Coordinates of C-alpha atoms in Angstrom, one line a residue:
Chain A
M1 CA 71.0 -47.5 -38.8
N2 CA 68.6 -43.7 -39.7
G3 CA 69.1 -42.9 -36.3
E4 CA 72.8 -43.7 -35.8
I5 CA 73.4 -41.5 -39.0
T6 CA 72.0 -38.6 -38.5
T7 CA 73.0 -38.6 -33.9
A8 CA 75.9 -39.1 -35.0
G9 CA 77.0 -36.2 -35.5
A10 CA 80.1 -34.9 -37.5
A11 CA 82.4 -37.0 -36.1
G12 CA 80.2 -40.4 -35.0
L13 CA 79.6 -39.8 -38.7
L14 CA 82.7 -40.4 -39.8
Q15 CA 83.6 -43.0 -37.8
M16 CA 80.9 -44.8 -38.7
L17 CA 82.1 -44.4 -43.0
R18 CA 85.4 -44.8 -42.4
E19 CA 84.3 -48.2 -40.4
G20 CA 82.1 -48.9 -43.5
K21 CA 79.2 -49.2 -41.9
T22 CA 77.3 -46.8 -43.6
T23 CA 78.7 -44.7 -47.3
P24 CA 78.3 -40.9 -48.0
A25 CA 75.6 -41.6 -50.6
D26 CA 73.4 -43.2 -48.1
A27 CA 74.3 -40.8 -44.9
R28 CA 73.2 -37.9 -47.5
A29 CA 70.1 -40.0 -48.3
V30 CA 69.8 -40.4 -45.0
F31 CA 69.8 -36.6 -43.8
A32 CA 67.7 -35.4 -47.0
E33 CA 64.7 -37.9 -46.3
R34 CA 64.5 -36.1 -42.7
A35 CA 64.8 -33.1 -44.9
R36 CA 61.4 -33.6 -46.4
E37 CA 60.3 -34.4 -43.6
L38 CA 61.0 -31.8 -41.2
S39 CA 60.1 -29.3 -44.3
R40 CA 57.8 -27.9 -41.5
L41 CA 60.2 -25.8 -39.2
N42 CA 61.5 -24.1 -42.4
A43 CA 64.5 -24.3 -41.5
L44 CA 65.5 -24.8 -45.7
V45 CA 65.4 -22.2 -48.2
C46 CA 65.8 -24.3 -51.3
E47 CA 65.2 -27.7 -52.4
I48 CA 67.7 -31.3 -51.5
N49 CA 69.8 -32.2 -53.0
D50 CA 70.8 -35.9 -52.2
A51 CA 71.8 -36.1 -55.5
D52 CA 75.5 -34.3 -57.0
G53 CA 78.0 -35.3 -55.1
C54 CA 80.4 -35.1 -52.4
G55 CA 82.8 -32.4 -52.1
A56 CA 87.0 -33.2 -52.7
E57 CA 87.3 -36.9 -51.6
D58 CA 91.0 -36.7 -50.2
G59 CA 88.5 -34.0 -47.3
A60 CA 88.5 -34.6 -43.9
L61 CA 85.2 -34.6 -43.7
F62 CA 84.4 -36.6 -47.1
G63 CA 80.9 -37.4 -47.0
V64 CA 79.0 -35.0 -44.3
P65 CA 76.0 -33.3 -44.9
V66 CA 76.0 -29.8 -44.4
V67 CA 73.6 -27.2 -44.5
H68 CA 74.6 -23.6 -45.9
K69 CA 73.0 -20.1 -44.4
D70 CA 71.3 -18.6 -47.9
I71 CA 73.8 -15.6 -47.5
F72 CA 76.9 -17.6 -49.0
C73 CA 77.6 -17.1 -52.3
Q74 CA 77.3 -20.7 -54.0
R75 CA 78.4 -21.0 -57.8
G76 CA 74.7 -21.6 -59.7
Q77 CA 72.8 -21.6 -56.8
K78 CA 69.7 -18.9 -56.0
T79 CA 71.3 -17.3 -52.5
T80 CA 68.6 -14.5 -52.0
C81 CA 69.6 -13.0 -47.1
A82 CA 65.6 -14.4 -47.9
S83 CA 65.1 -11.1 -49.1
K84 CA 63.2 -10.3 -52.1
M85 CA 65.4 -8.0 -53.3
L86 CA 67.4 -11.0 -53.7
A87 CA 64.4 -13.8 -55.1
N88 CA 66.8 -14.8 -59.0
F89 CA 70.2 -13.3 -57.8
V90 CA 71.7 -16.6 -59.0
S91 CA 74.7 -16.6 -57.7
P92 CA 78.8 -16.6 -60.2
Y93 CA 80.6 -17.9 -57.6
D94 CA 81.4 -20.3 -54.3
S95 CA 82.2 -17.8 -51.4
A96 CA 84.9 -19.2 -50.6
V97 CA 83.3 -20.6 -47.3
V98 CA 81.1 -22.9 -49.5
E99 CA 84.9 -23.8 -51.7
K100 CA 86.3 -24.2 -48.6
C101 CA 83.9 -26.1 -47.2
R102 CA 83.6 -28.7 -50.6
A103 CA 87.0 -28.7 -50.7
A104 CA 87.2 -30.7 -47.4
G105 CA 84.4 -32.9 -49.1
M106 CA 80.7 -31.7 -47.8
H107 CA 78.6 -32.6 -48.9
C108 CA 75.9 -29.1 -49.0
I109 CA 72.1 -30.6 -49.1
A110 CA 70.2 -27.2 -49.0
R111 CA 70.4 -23.9 -47.9
A112 CA 69.5 -22.4 -44.5
N113 CA 66.4 -19.5 -43.8
M114 CA 67.8 -16.2 -41.4
D115 CA 66.7 -13.8 -41.4
E116 CA 66.3 -11.3 -44.7
F117 CA 70.0 -9.6 -44.7
A118 CA 71.3 -10.8 -41.4
M119 CA 69.3 -7.8 -39.6
G120 CA 67.7 -10.1 -37.6
S121 CA 67.6 -12.1 -33.6
S122 CA 64.3 -14.3 -34.4
G123 CA 64.3 -15.6 -38.2
E124 CA 61.0 -13.3 -38.1
N125 CA 62.7 -11.3 -40.8
S126 CA 62.3 -13.3 -44.0
A127 CA 60.5 -13.2 -47.0
F128 CA 60.0 -16.3 -46.5
G129 CA 59.1 -16.6 -42.9
A130 CA 59.1 -17.9 -40.0
C131 CA 61.6 -20.3 -39.1
K132 CA 60.3 -22.8 -36.3
N133 CA 62.0 -24.0 -32.5
P134 CA 61.9 -27.7 -33.6
W135 CA 61.4 -28.0 -29.5
D136 CA 58.6 -25.9 -29.9
E137 CA 57.2 -25.3 -33.7
A138 CA 55.0 -22.5 -32.2
R139 CA 57.7 -20.1 -30.5
V140 CA 60.8 -18.5 -32.6
S141 CA 64.6 -20.3 -33.9
G142 CA 66.2 -17.1 -32.9
G143 CA 68.3 -15.4 -35.7
S144 CA 69.4 -14.2 -38.2
S145 CA 71.2 -17.7 -38.7
S146 CA 68.3 -18.7 -37.9
G147 CA 67.8 -22.1 -39.9
S148 CA 71.4 -22.7 -40.1
A149 CA 70.7 -23.7 -35.4
A150 CA 67.1 -25.0 -36.6
A151 CA 68.4 -28.0 -38.5
V152 CA 71.0 -28.9 -36.5
A153 CA 69.0 -29.7 -33.5
A154 CA 66.2 -31.7 -35.7
R155 CA 69.3 -33.9 -37.1
I156 CA 68.6 -32.3 -40.9
A157 CA 72.6 -31.9 -40.8
P158 CA 75.2 -32.2 -39.2
L159 CA 77.6 -28.9 -39.5
A160 CA 76.5 -26.2 -40.4
T161 CA 77.2 -22.4 -41.5
G162 CA 76.3 -19.5 -40.7
T163 CA 77.3 -15.7 -40.0
D164 CA 78.0 -14.0 -36.2
T165 CA 77.6 -9.6 -36.4
G166 CA 76.2 -9.3 -32.9
G167 CA 74.4 -12.3 -32.5
S168 CA 73.1 -14.4 -35.1
I169 CA 75.3 -18.1 -34.2
R170 CA 75.0 -17.6 -30.7
Q171 CA 72.1 -16.7 -29.5
P172 CA 69.8 -19.2 -32.4
A173 CA 71.9 -21.7 -31.0
A174 CA 71.5 -21.0 -27.8
F175 CA 67.7 -20.6 -28.5
C176 CA 67.6 -24.1 -30.7
G177 CA 69.5 -25.9 -27.9
V178 CA 72.7 -26.2 -30.6
C179 CA 76.9 -25.0 -30.3
G180 CA 77.3 -22.1 -32.9
I181 CA 80.6 -21.0 -32.7
K182 CA 82.1 -17.1 -33.8
P183 CA 85.6 -16.5 -34.1
T184 CA 87.8 -13.8 -34.1
Y185 CA 86.4 -11.7 -36.6
G186 CA 89.0 -12.2 -39.3
R187 CA 89.2 -15.3 -38.5
V188 CA 87.1 -17.0 -42.3
S189 CA 88.0 -15.5 -45.4
R190 CA 84.8 -12.5 -45.8
W191 CA 84.5 -13.1 -50.0
G192 CA 81.1 -14.7 -51.2
L193 CA 79.9 -13.3 -47.9
V194 CA 76.7 -11.1 -48.5
A195 CA 77.7 -7.6 -46.3
F196 CA 75.6 -6.5 -43.6
A197 CA 78.2 -4.3 -41.9
S198 CA 81.6 -5.1 -42.7
G199 CA 83.5 -5.0 -39.6
F200 CA 81.6 -7.7 -37.6
D201 CA 80.8 -9.6 -39.9
Q202 CA 82.2 -13.0 -39.1
A203 CA 81.0 -16.8 -40.5
G204 CA 81.7 -20.3 -38.0
V205 CA 80.0 -23.4 -38.1
F206 CA 76.9 -24.5 -36.1
A207 CA 76.9 -28.9 -34.9
A208 CA 75.4 -30.1 -31.9
S209 CA 78.5 -31.0 -30.2
A210 CA 81.6 -28.4 -29.6
E211 CA 83.8 -31.7 -30.8
D212 CA 81.5 -31.0 -34.5
C213 CA 82.4 -28.0 -34.4
A214 CA 86.2 -27.7 -34.2
L215 CA 85.6 -30.2 -37.9
G216 CA 83.9 -27.3 -39.1
L217 CA 85.7 -24.3 -38.1
S218 CA 88.8 -26.5 -39.2
A219 CA 87.7 -27.3 -42.3
I220 CA 86.7 -23.1 -42.5
A221 CA 89.2 -21.4 -41.1
G222 CA 92.2 -20.2 -42.7
F223 CA 94.1 -16.6 -44.5
D224 CA 92.3 -15.8 -47.6
E225 CA 93.6 -12.9 -49.4
R226 CA 90.7 -12.6 -50.7
D227 CA 89.3 -10.7 -48.2
S228 CA 90.9 -7.6 -47.3
T229 CA 90.6 -8.4 -43.7
S230 CA 91.1 -11.8 -43.4
L231 CA 94.1 -12.8 -40.7
D232 CA 97.1 -13.4 -42.0
V233 CA 97.8 -16.1 -39.0
P234 CA 98.0 -19.9 -39.9
G235 CA 95.4 -22.2 -40.4
E236 CA 94.5 -24.2 -37.3
D237 CA 93.8 -28.3 -36.2
F238 CA 90.9 -27.1 -34.0
S239 CA 90.1 -30.6 -32.4
A240 CA 93.7 -31.0 -31.1
G241 CA 93.9 -29.8 -27.6
L242 CA 90.2 -30.5 -26.7
E243 CA 91.8 -33.2 -24.3
M244 CA 92.9 -29.3 -23.0
P245 CA 91.1 -30.5 -19.1
L246 CA 89.0 -27.7 -17.4
R247 CA 91.6 -27.7 -14.2
G248 CA 93.2 -24.6 -13.3
L249 CA 91.5 -23.1 -15.8
R250 CA 90.4 -19.6 -14.9
I251 CA 86.1 -19.2 -15.8
G252 CA 85.4 -15.3 -15.5
K253 CA 82.1 -14.2 -14.5
P254 CA 80.2 -11.1 -15.6
K255 CA 79.5 -9.9 -13.3
E256 CA 77.4 -7.2 -14.9
F257 CA 75.6 -10.8 -17.1
F258 CA 75.1 -11.4 -13.9
D259 CA 72.2 -8.0 -12.7
G260 CA 68.6 -7.9 -13.6
G261 CA 67.6 -8.6 -16.7
L262 CA 68.4 -12.4 -17.2
D263 CA 66.3 -15.4 -16.3
D264 CA 65.8 -16.5 -13.6
G265 CA 65.7 -19.7 -14.7
V266 CA 67.8 -19.6 -17.6
A267 CA 70.1 -17.7 -14.7
A268 CA 69.8 -20.9 -12.1
L269 CA 71.1 -23.2 -15.3
L270 CA 73.9 -21.7 -15.4
E271 CA 75.2 -21.6 -11.8
D272 CA 74.4 -25.0 -12.4
A273 CA 77.4 -24.6 -14.8
F274 CA 79.6 -22.3 -13.0
S275 CA 79.5 -26.2 -10.6
E276 CA 80.2 -28.6 -12.7
M277 CA 82.8 -27.3 -13.9
Q278 CA 84.2 -25.7 -10.5
K279 CA 84.3 -29.4 -9.5
A280 CA 85.9 -29.9 -12.7
G281 CA 88.7 -28.1 -11.4
A282 CA 88.1 -24.7 -12.6
K283 CA 88.7 -21.8 -11.5
I284 CA 85.3 -19.2 -10.8
V285 CA 86.7 -16.2 -10.6
E286 CA 84.7 -12.5 -10.8
V287 CA 85.4 -9.8 -13.8
S288 CA 84.4 -6.9 -14.5
L289 CA 82.4 -5.6 -17.6
P290 CA 81.2 -1.9 -16.6
S291 CA 80.3 -0.6 -19.9
A292 CA 79.0 -3.6 -21.8
R293 CA 75.7 -1.6 -20.2
Y294 CA 76.7 0.9 -23.6
A295 CA 77.0 -2.2 -25.7
V296 CA 73.6 -2.5 -27.4
A297 CA 73.4 1.1 -28.5
A298 CA 77.2 0.9 -29.8
Y299 CA 76.8 -1.6 -31.9
Y300 CA 73.3 -0.4 -33.3
I301 CA 74.3 2.7 -34.3
L302 CA 78.0 0.9 -35.8
T303 CA 75.9 -1.6 -37.7
C304 CA 73.3 0.4 -38.8
A305 CA 75.2 2.8 -40.1
E306 CA 78.2 0.7 -42.3
A307 CA 74.2 -1.0 -43.8
S308 CA 72.9 1.6 -45.1
S309 CA 76.2 2.7 -47.2
N310 CA 77.0 -1.7 -48.0
L311 CA 73.4 -1.5 -49.3
A312 CA 73.8 0.5 -51.0
R313 CA 73.9 -1.2 -53.3
Y314 CA 71.4 -2.5 -54.3
D315 CA 70.0 0.0 -57.6
G316 CA 67.9 -2.3 -59.2
V317 CA 70.0 -2.4 -62.5
R318 CA 73.1 -4.8 -61.7
Y319 CA 71.0 -7.4 -60.1
G320 CA 68.9 -8.2 -57.7
L321 CA 64.7 -6.6 -58.3
R322 CA 64.6 -3.7 -60.4
A323 CA 60.8 -1.7 -60.3
E324 CA 58.1 -2.0 -63.4
N325 CA 57.5 0.9 -65.1
A326 CA 59.9 3.1 -62.7
E327 CA 59.9 6.9 -65.4
D328 CA 63.7 7.8 -64.4
I329 CA 66.5 6.7 -62.9
A330 CA 65.6 8.3 -59.7
A331 CA 62.5 6.9 -59.5
L332 CA 64.3 3.4 -60.0
Y333 CA 66.4 3.8 -57.4
E334 CA 63.9 4.4 -55.1
Q335 CA 60.7 2.0 -56.1
S336 CA 63.3 -1.2 -56.7
R337 CA 64.3 -0.6 -52.8
A338 CA 60.7 0.0 -51.8
E339 CA 59.8 -3.7 -53.0
G340 CA 63.2 -5.3 -52.7
F341 CA 63.8 -4.3 -48.7
G342 CA 62.0 -6.2 -46.1
A343 CA 60.7 -3.2 -42.9
E344 CA 63.4 -4.2 -41.6
V345 CA 66.1 -3.4 -43.4
K346 CA 64.9 -0.4 -44.4
R347 CA 64.3 0.7 -41.0
R348 CA 68.3 0.0 -40.0
I349 CA 69.0 1.5 -43.7
L350 CA 67.3 4.8 -42.0
A351 CA 68.7 3.8 -38.9
G352 CA 72.6 4.0 -40.6
A353 CA 71.6 7.5 -42.5
F354 CA 70.8 9.3 -39.6
V355 CA 73.6 8.2 -37.2
L356 CA 75.9 9.3 -40.3
S357 CA 74.5 12.5 -41.3
Y358 CA 75.2 15.8 -40.4
G359 CA 74.5 17.0 -36.3
Y360 CA 74.4 13.4 -35.3
R361 CA 77.7 12.2 -36.6
D362 CA 79.9 13.2 -33.2
A363 CA 76.4 11.9 -31.1
Y364 CA 76.3 9.0 -32.6
Y365 CA 78.9 7.7 -34.6
R366 CA 82.2 9.1 -33.2
R367 CA 80.6 8.5 -29.6
A368 CA 80.2 4.6 -30.7
M369 CA 83.2 3.8 -31.7
R370 CA 85.1 5.5 -28.4
A371 CA 81.9 3.1 -26.6
R372 CA 83.8 0.1 -27.9
K373 CA 87.4 1.1 -27.4
R374 CA 86.3 0.6 -24.4
I375 CA 84.5 -2.1 -24.6
A376 CA 87.2 -4.1 -26.2
E377 CA 89.5 -2.5 -23.8
E378 CA 87.6 -3.6 -21.0
F379 CA 88.0 -7.8 -22.0
A380 CA 91.7 -6.9 -21.9
R381 CA 91.8 -5.8 -18.7
A382 CA 89.7 -9.0 -17.9
F383 CA 91.5 -11.8 -19.6
R384 CA 94.0 -10.4 -17.2
E385 CA 92.3 -12.1 -14.9
C386 CA 91.5 -14.7 -16.6
D387 CA 91.2 -17.3 -19.5
I388 CA 88.0 -17.3 -20.7
I389 CA 84.8 -15.5 -20.0
A390 CA 82.1 -17.6 -19.8
G391 CA 78.9 -16.5 -19.1
P392 CA 74.3 -16.5 -20.9
T393 CA 74.4 -16.2 -24.6
T394 CA 70.6 -14.4 -23.6
P395 CA 68.6 -13.5 -21.1
T396 CA 66.0 -15.7 -22.1
T397 CA 64.9 -18.8 -23.7
A398 CA 63.1 -18.8 -26.9
F399 CA 60.3 -16.5 -26.9
A400 CA 56.9 -17.1 -28.8
I401 CA 56.3 -16.2 -33.0
G402 CA 55.4 -12.7 -32.5
E403 CA 55.8 -11.5 -28.8
I404 CA 58.6 -9.4 -29.8
S405 CA 57.4 -6.6 -32.2
D406 CA 58.7 -3.9 -31.0
P407 CA 62.4 -3.3 -32.6
V408 CA 63.8 -2.0 -29.6
Q409 CA 63.1 -5.2 -27.1
M410 CA 64.7 -7.1 -29.8
Y411 CA 67.7 -5.0 -30.3
L412 CA 67.7 -5.8 -26.3
Q413 CA 67.0 -9.6 -26.8
D414 CA 71.5 -8.6 -28.1
I415 CA 73.1 -7.7 -25.0
Y416 CA 75.2 -10.3 -24.6
T417 CA 77.1 -11.2 -27.9
V418 CA 77.5 -7.6 -28.9
P419 CA 79.7 -6.8 -26.5
V420 CA 82.0 -9.8 -28.2
S421 CA 81.6 -8.3 -31.3
L422 CA 82.6 -4.5 -30.8
A423 CA 85.7 -6.5 -29.4
G424 CA 85.8 -8.9 -32.4
L425 CA 87.1 -11.6 -30.3
P426 CA 85.7 -15.7 -30.2
A427 CA 83.4 -16.8 -28.6
M428 CA 80.3 -20.2 -28.8
S429 CA 76.7 -20.5 -26.8
V430 CA 76.8 -23.8 -25.6
P431 CA 73.8 -26.0 -24.8
C432 CA 73.4 -25.9 -20.4
G433 CA 69.8 -26.9 -20.0
F434 CA 66.5 -26.6 -20.4
A435 CA 64.0 -23.5 -18.2
K436 CA 60.7 -25.1 -19.0
K437 CA 61.1 -26.7 -21.5
M438 CA 63.3 -24.5 -23.4
P439 CA 66.7 -25.7 -24.9
A440 CA 69.7 -22.6 -22.4
G441 CA 72.8 -21.3 -23.9
M442 CA 75.9 -20.6 -21.4
Q443 CA 78.3 -18.7 -23.4
F444 CA 82.5 -19.0 -23.6
I445 CA 84.3 -15.7 -24.7
A446 CA 88.3 -16.0 -25.6
P447 CA 90.7 -13.5 -26.5
A448 CA 91.2 -13.1 -30.2
L449 CA 92.4 -16.8 -31.5
E450 CA 92.6 -18.6 -28.8
E451 CA 89.8 -20.6 -29.8
K452 CA 90.9 -23.8 -28.7
K453 CA 90.0 -22.0 -25.8
L454 CA 86.1 -22.2 -26.5
L455 CA 86.3 -25.4 -28.1
A456 CA 87.9 -27.4 -24.9
A457 CA 86.3 -25.6 -22.3
A458 CA 83.2 -26.6 -24.0
H459 CA 83.9 -29.5 -25.4
Q460 CA 85.7 -30.6 -21.1
Y461 CA 81.7 -29.8 -20.3
Q462 CA 80.2 -31.8 -22.1
K463 CA 82.7 -34.7 -21.1
Q464 CA 80.8 -33.6 -17.3
T465 CA 76.6 -32.7 -19.0
D466 CA 74.2 -34.5 -21.4
W467 CA 72.6 -30.8 -22.5
H468 CA 73.8 -31.0 -26.4
T469 CA 72.8 -35.0 -26.8
R470 CA 69.3 -34.7 -26.2
V471 CA 67.4 -34.3 -29.5
P472 CA 64.6 -32.7 -29.9
P473 CA 60.4 -34.3 -29.9
L474 CA 60.0 -33.7 -33.7
T475 CA 57.4 -35.6 -35.1
P476 CA 58.5 -37.9 -37.0
P477 CA 60.5 -38.8 -34.5
I478 CA 64.8 -40.1 -35.3
K479 CA 63.9 -43.5 -36.5
D480 CA 65.5 -46.4 -34.9
G481 CA 67.0 -45.8 -32.0
G482 CA 67.7 -41.6 -31.9
G483 CA 68.8 -39.8 -29.4
E484 CA 65.5 -38.6 -28.6
T485 CA 64.7 -40.4 -25.2
N486 CA 66.6 -39.7 -23.2
N487 CA 65.3 -36.1 -22.0
K488 CA 61.7 -37.4 -21.5
K489 CA 61.1 -35.1 -18.5
N490 CA 61.4 -32.5 -21.0
I491 CA 60.1 -32.9 -23.8
P492 CA 57.6 -30.0 -24.6
P493 CA 53.9 -31.4 -25.7
P494 CA 53.7 -31.1 -29.5
V495 CA 52.7 -27.9 -30.2
K496 CA 50.0 -27.8 -33.2
D497 CA 51.0 -25.4 -36.0
G498 CA 50.3 -21.9 -36.9
G499 CA 50.1 -21.7 -40.1
G500 CA 52.2 -20.0 -41.5
T501 CA 54.3 -21.0 -44.2
V502 CA 53.4 -24.7 -43.6
N503 CA 56.2 -26.9 -46.5
N504 CA 55.7 -30.1 -45.0
K505 CA 55.2 -31.9 -47.2
K506 CA 57.2 -34.7 -48.9
N507 CA 58.9 -32.7 -52.7
T508 CA 57.4 -29.7 -52.1
P509 CA 59.1 -27.3 -53.9
P510 CA 60.9 -25.4 -51.2
P511 CA 59.0 -21.6 -50.1
S512 CA 58.7 -18.8 -52.9
L513 CA 59.8 -15.8 -52.2
M514 CA 57.5 -13.4 -53.9
G515 CA 53.9 -14.7 -52.4
G516 CA 54.4 -11.4 -50.0
D517 CA 56.1 -9.5 -47.4
G518 CA 57.7 -12.6 -45.9
G519 CA 56.6 -13.0 -42.0
G520 CA 58.4 -11.8 -38.4
K521 CA 57.7 -8.1 -38.5
Q522 CA 57.6 -7.2 -41.8
Chain B
M1 CA 64.7 12.0 -29.6
K2 CA 61.3 12.8 -31.7
I3 CA 62.5 12.2 -35.1
G4 CA 59.2 13.9 -37.6
E5 CA 57.8 12.4 -40.8
D6 CA 60.0 15.2 -42.5
D7 CA 63.1 13.6 -41.0
I8 CA 62.2 10.6 -41.7
A9 CA 61.2 12.3 -45.4
R10 CA 65.0 13.4 -45.5
L11 CA 66.5 10.0 -45.5
A12 CA 64.7 8.3 -47.3
K13 CA 65.3 10.3 -50.3
M14 CA 69.5 10.4 -48.8
T15 CA 69.3 6.6 -48.6
R16 CA 67.0 6.5 -52.5
L17 CA 64.0 4.2 -50.3
A18 CA 60.7 5.4 -51.5
L19 CA 58.2 5.3 -48.8
T20 CA 54.0 5.2 -48.6
P21 CA 53.2 7.9 -45.9
A22 CA 51.7 5.7 -43.7
E23 CA 55.5 4.1 -43.7
R24 CA 56.7 7.2 -43.1
A25 CA 54.1 7.9 -39.9
A26 CA 55.6 4.2 -39.0
A27 CA 59.4 5.5 -39.1
A28 CA 58.8 8.3 -37.6
K29 CA 57.7 6.8 -34.4
T30 CA 60.6 3.3 -34.8
L31 CA 62.9 5.5 -34.8
S32 CA 62.6 7.9 -32.7
D33 CA 62.1 4.3 -29.8
I34 CA 65.6 3.5 -31.5
V35 CA 67.7 6.5 -31.5
D36 CA 66.9 7.0 -27.9
M37 CA 66.9 4.1 -27.0
M38 CA 70.6 4.7 -29.0
A39 CA 71.5 8.0 -26.6
A40 CA 71.9 5.9 -23.9
L41 CA 75.4 6.8 -25.0
K42 CA 74.7 9.8 -23.8
E43 CA 75.7 9.0 -19.9
A44 CA 78.8 7.0 -21.3
D45 CA 83.2 8.4 -19.6
V46 CA 84.2 8.1 -23.1
A47 CA 85.1 10.6 -24.3
D48 CA 89.0 10.3 -23.2
A49 CA 89.0 6.4 -25.6
D50 CA 89.9 6.8 -29.0
P51 CA 87.7 6.1 -31.4
M52 CA 87.6 2.1 -32.0
A53 CA 86.8 2.2 -36.4
H54 CA 88.1 -1.5 -36.0
V55 CA 88.7 -4.4 -34.9
G56 CA 92.2 -3.5 -36.2
L57 CA 94.5 -7.8 -35.4
Q58 CA 95.2 -7.4 -39.3
A59 CA 97.6 -5.0 -38.1
K60 CA 99.2 -7.5 -35.9
A61 CA 99.0 -10.1 -37.9
G62 CA 100.3 -7.8 -40.6
L63 CA 98.6 -6.7 -43.4
R64 CA 99.1 -8.1 -47.0
L65 CA 98.3 -6.9 -50.4
R66 CA 98.1 -9.7 -52.7
G67 CA 100.5 -9.8 -55.9
D68 CA 100.5 -7.2 -58.6
K69 CA 99.4 -10.9 -60.9
A70 CA 96.5 -11.2 -63.1
Q71 CA 94.0 -13.6 -61.9
A72 CA 91.7 -15.6 -63.9
G73 CA 87.7 -13.6 -63.4
I74 CA 84.5 -14.5 -63.2
P75 CA 83.7 -13.7 -67.0
A76 CA 81.5 -10.6 -68.2
N77 CA 78.3 -12.8 -69.4
E78 CA 78.1 -14.9 -66.7
L79 CA 78.5 -11.4 -63.5
M80 CA 75.5 -9.5 -66.0
A81 CA 73.8 -12.7 -66.2
N82 CA 72.0 -11.3 -63.3
A83 CA 71.6 -8.2 -64.0
P84 CA 67.3 -7.2 -65.2
D85 CA 68.5 -5.7 -68.0
A86 CA 71.4 -6.2 -70.3
R87 CA 72.0 -5.8 -73.5
A88 CA 74.8 -6.0 -75.9
G89 CA 76.8 -6.1 -72.4
F90 CA 75.2 -3.4 -71.2
F91 CA 72.9 -2.7 -68.2
A92 CA 70.6 -0.9 -69.3
V93 CA 67.9 1.8 -67.2
P94 CA 65.5 3.9 -67.8
K95 CA 66.9 7.8 -69.7
V96 CA 69.4 10.2 -67.8
I97 CA 69.7 12.6 -70.4
E98 CA 66.8 14.3 -72.7

């Protein structure tokens, strides 16, 4: 029964609850136990909560456990953004996303690890240490929503929340073999979401299947007057419409996404996925996004600029870390920020100040805004020829922890996800197979506010394939016949733990933020 | 483009970041690489594209201001509970005026 609960997914668990096969308290206990057993993955950053009750009993997702990325303010909980800067910050209020999950009846079992202030593509830039990939613990989980993706992949929770600024939901979803959806910018309220780049940050969800993503997104989406960029559009039931068939759907294949740079193994899996969809009646149309090659440059210019401004709030005065023994107020600011921020965060603050500084603003910042416009126009043009776009989520599968130390190389990991972010479009990553035993993701992209098309295409694809049902071969395995037996040929050998923030004893306290400068590239 | 340690010192001052000499040297190297990557934009033919500061969907969906009515906020003492040093309802900082 335990295995059935952990692999049922949100929709399956709801059905089990309806049929009386389990209770919210039992389900909570099962997932909490799994979370404790797998604490060595470093996916979670706070104590596991199996004592507290669920959210609203009349909520559509009553009894479904969820993991929140440690970027969403949660009343009475530490909200650290995996930064020493916020190591002791206890949120006095709930973010809109946490509020909505409570209202939907979800139970938060823990908070998820992430790259510090959501800046990273590997999960290594965390003051808690790197989050490990459940498919191979020597590899990264992707980032920045590292723990959310790893928790869903390891079946620690059926749903997880995350945020995506330039791919921070889609990329870890691809690396961990789960689904992750970034809705249209403005679809989900940013109220209470710790800001990185406000013009790009968007909350979304992770789940094993598109069907579960639809449930999660329906719960968190909707207008919120507390967020001035929230879109005043009616809430939607994203589960309605999942059965829209692939037959007749025009799927755009951007040729630039398949030019060099893409790993052969991943490319082959995508070709298989296109064939599957074609077999189901979809029409594959070649489209072109010629300016997408400028997206990484434009994205990093614009988001570093926003970050350098947003993170000015951490001054050691009102909240957050304060350096001791600072002689004067200027030293207080400078030393608090030096001690509180990790290396990548400092790098982006400096880069942002550079692109906005006198003499460079036009050449970099303004030019990046123009490139952004061009990219958005090219997407609009492509959508005149197709209904959705499909392509790779990432150039490769998950790389080894410590493998990429050059920041520019790391930024280039985002090559297929940032064009979408610049245009503010909804997109989702869906598992599409395994290359050298590691999961790969296919990215679906839709016009603004057409999340239903993404979810329907993904759901229909998942009816033809079973990649999303595969479960990593973790020790201990899922008890009582979970899905872990159906993918023997893809199972990588268990990897010896390489050290780091190992925390695998039952009831061990969560890793400390203050015990060093963290792992990864710091 | 080469960014030197002097440039880093200037940026660090603007952004209120105390950097050690070793951090300054490392930042000069990585920031030079990052700016070189960003410079790829120079070859982009975008002169005729209007600068896009924002996704802009809000304008289409209808900008809406919140009603001008009082709402319950978070009590000040709860907000100040996270302050590193708060005294008598104020944030305390090192002496600013001699």
